[in-house]
């Protein structure tokens, strides 16, 4: 299926027809051709080359290459050639790595020394590269009698975070778009390698390099090598697999100048150079020249200039430790998330049961392949009460027999299942899920990120749902802490502006920076020099080197304190097991239990803790049952022992554990006796405050793989009926977050699910919260609007429409905005027959109202009006296709305006009271550099109010109320050669567009006027150009061509003014006005 063009008769050109493999007569050749075509499609996709080239540049040491740099490399990647000073690299083929590598390394952005002066140039270097760099530069040699079978390294990944051929998954050791909280993330930069800056990795690398200088490549004192014979003394290399042979001249300046080039590529700062000179002189004098040289090399390997490609500029001050927040008086609570990576087959965790003649078990077992399939037999499941699932005839469900702890906790009333949950952008069906879901479904990497962000449209201030919870709680004054064990998770990262870094720890225990001679007990001679190397830097110093030094100092201090704290913690529970501890999951949960026990001793004490632990290997594409049999016993032991320990600590009611995975799996079996990537899955939560023994959500009523099954997407992929937002909404409330605005900060997309969320009263015994705007009448009404291109509304546009619907309903029905919720469903797009060149997007607005509002209070006509008004939200895309009042705008007004017989050159006798109109704040657009989008009255600083002219009956005013601007005013008229009215205005120059939505208009005079106006000055006789709604039920385009001239208007016919958009626009000296009735 490679695309090729076929010319017929020299006139017609068409592409070759698409071919498919004949499934009746399968030919190996067809399969090879198809795979080849598919691979070519992937590699030549328009975004593939930029993506690959940017990642390769990052691997070469520049985390944030300029777009121009990436573009130059892409050209060589695609063209297959790169020329540098007459030398040609590459063979001309697409994707030539020779040409690409040359383009990266020989580009001016890579070679120019001046680039080093940029504080955000460079990167934090990968740990493995630093180890290899040091060994090569300082001439590592293997001891001759050491056999290759011993290898060089041992447990390298657990010590520094990386090891050859041991990437945790296909996405390598870190994400290319990872950004650390603080300066890097707030500057919209990335630092992929910083994802490895955990406690265990930073200290493991530091100790490993110290050990390499002291003992050679051995295991001693946290060394990176294997254990061979014994623990050696300092300077004894006999127990190593090899050692460094670097030697230099005796002069200290020559030594450092040589190392300056070898270790930092000339980036060593003068300040740190002096620290090295002082350290060498001190240790050589106090302990001998050999010790002085060894310490010099160890300090060289601790330099920020070695660990990053960045320049360092010092202030001369000591670096401050990031302070721990003070503890508040609030009680302690903790959330623990167990991440089962790979997509656990959760329909083999929670299953139907045949007890009572339940039809669903046979349906399940047959869908999973029957007797030769992957479904669980009755002797492989443990029965639980499933009546809460609400499925007729199915009052018993089953839990996988390899997870008896889940059954025990469930039966105890402290555990519950969340049925068929997964990532959703909004409620959808098997008819519209492709339209309403804007993500890379069924991808491990993407769906893990979605499950951990819980922010479908990337609107939140921080990348992780638990991190955003801590942001809010930190604003409340609580002391918070975030810890991931064995694998960093973005779930616990908060807003970059907080600067709060999460802690990543390893199950090998809490390490500490260690040096047997000079950082042990009272022997702390090395401490002063290490602190000076990482002292405070200037604002224009390298961002990455500053980040490394701050991380090093904070981790050093934290671990010294934490080691002493945890030494005093004695758990009541033995976490060991006869089953293998896969991925150290029991050790991970033990460490979490220890940290919880030490909650009052960590820092100044902790009010709120979040933890993530990791267990992988659940990607069961083949031999699913073997995968589950291998891994579930270890998981079960970890859950069982942790639950026992929480009860022993007397803290179980303040700890909630959630067990989840990035997605579920297909309910149908594949040809390898496995299951493939699915969507919806069943997950478990437990804790002492959980209102357990229940199944929340909607378990599938059928596993039939047919179009008639509303949640089956084909191939056994189950469409989730609840989003992750639903679970975390209630958990956030339990954690202490109840204000609607704060819940929106934690879960920015929760409004898109209306009332389809769990509250803390649904999940927890102590829960008392509800969802404001839910529990009462639910109205569904049609919405329709026109857009200039064939596309569906984005999620933000849908939520903007709903925001106006909620605001309008509060005004129309005289209720609070928080008394209703809304989401848009069932989008359909078609070419417009009434507006040529446009497309009509129609759908439904689902409005939920609070339980306290009587049913008879909800006027269906008003609801329809609200929906019609809301569908016209956001003038930038709605009014773009509005009807133009001035048919042929030019440098002067239309030559033959339509003059109404009603208006006269004299003012209307008697003052006319202008009714109040509501102007949604987002809809006032000033396009010459100012855009008013605030949802609070703080925007009023951009506006002024003035009564213009004489005859004003009462002073006018304007104010911001519940998301809208309200303008009040009286006046004689806007007509003739002088005006009398109230003006809410903003001074501006240049081109301007003002768009205004009028949701309703009533008046007691046919010539009452309100609308957007562009005015030359504040003089009553000023030239102006306006679009007005009239009290007569029509509107007019009115203008005065010069100061003191007579007013002119183009009047339209009568239209429905229940909702209308008005726009006035000035481009150069061309003035236009538009309207759009809804």
Tab-separated table of C-alpha atoms in Angstrom, residues 144 256 501 634 657 810 1010:
chain	number	residue	atom	x	y	z
A	144	UNK	CA	43.817	-8.754	33.759
A	256	UNK	CA	43.251	21.045	37.631
A	501	UNK	CA	9.777	18.920	44.397
A	634	UNK	CA	3.383	-10.665	45.258
A	657	UNK	CA	-5.143	3.157	48.960
A	810	UNK	CA	-28.754	31.575	37.015
A	1010	UNK	CA	-27.777	49.257	23.742
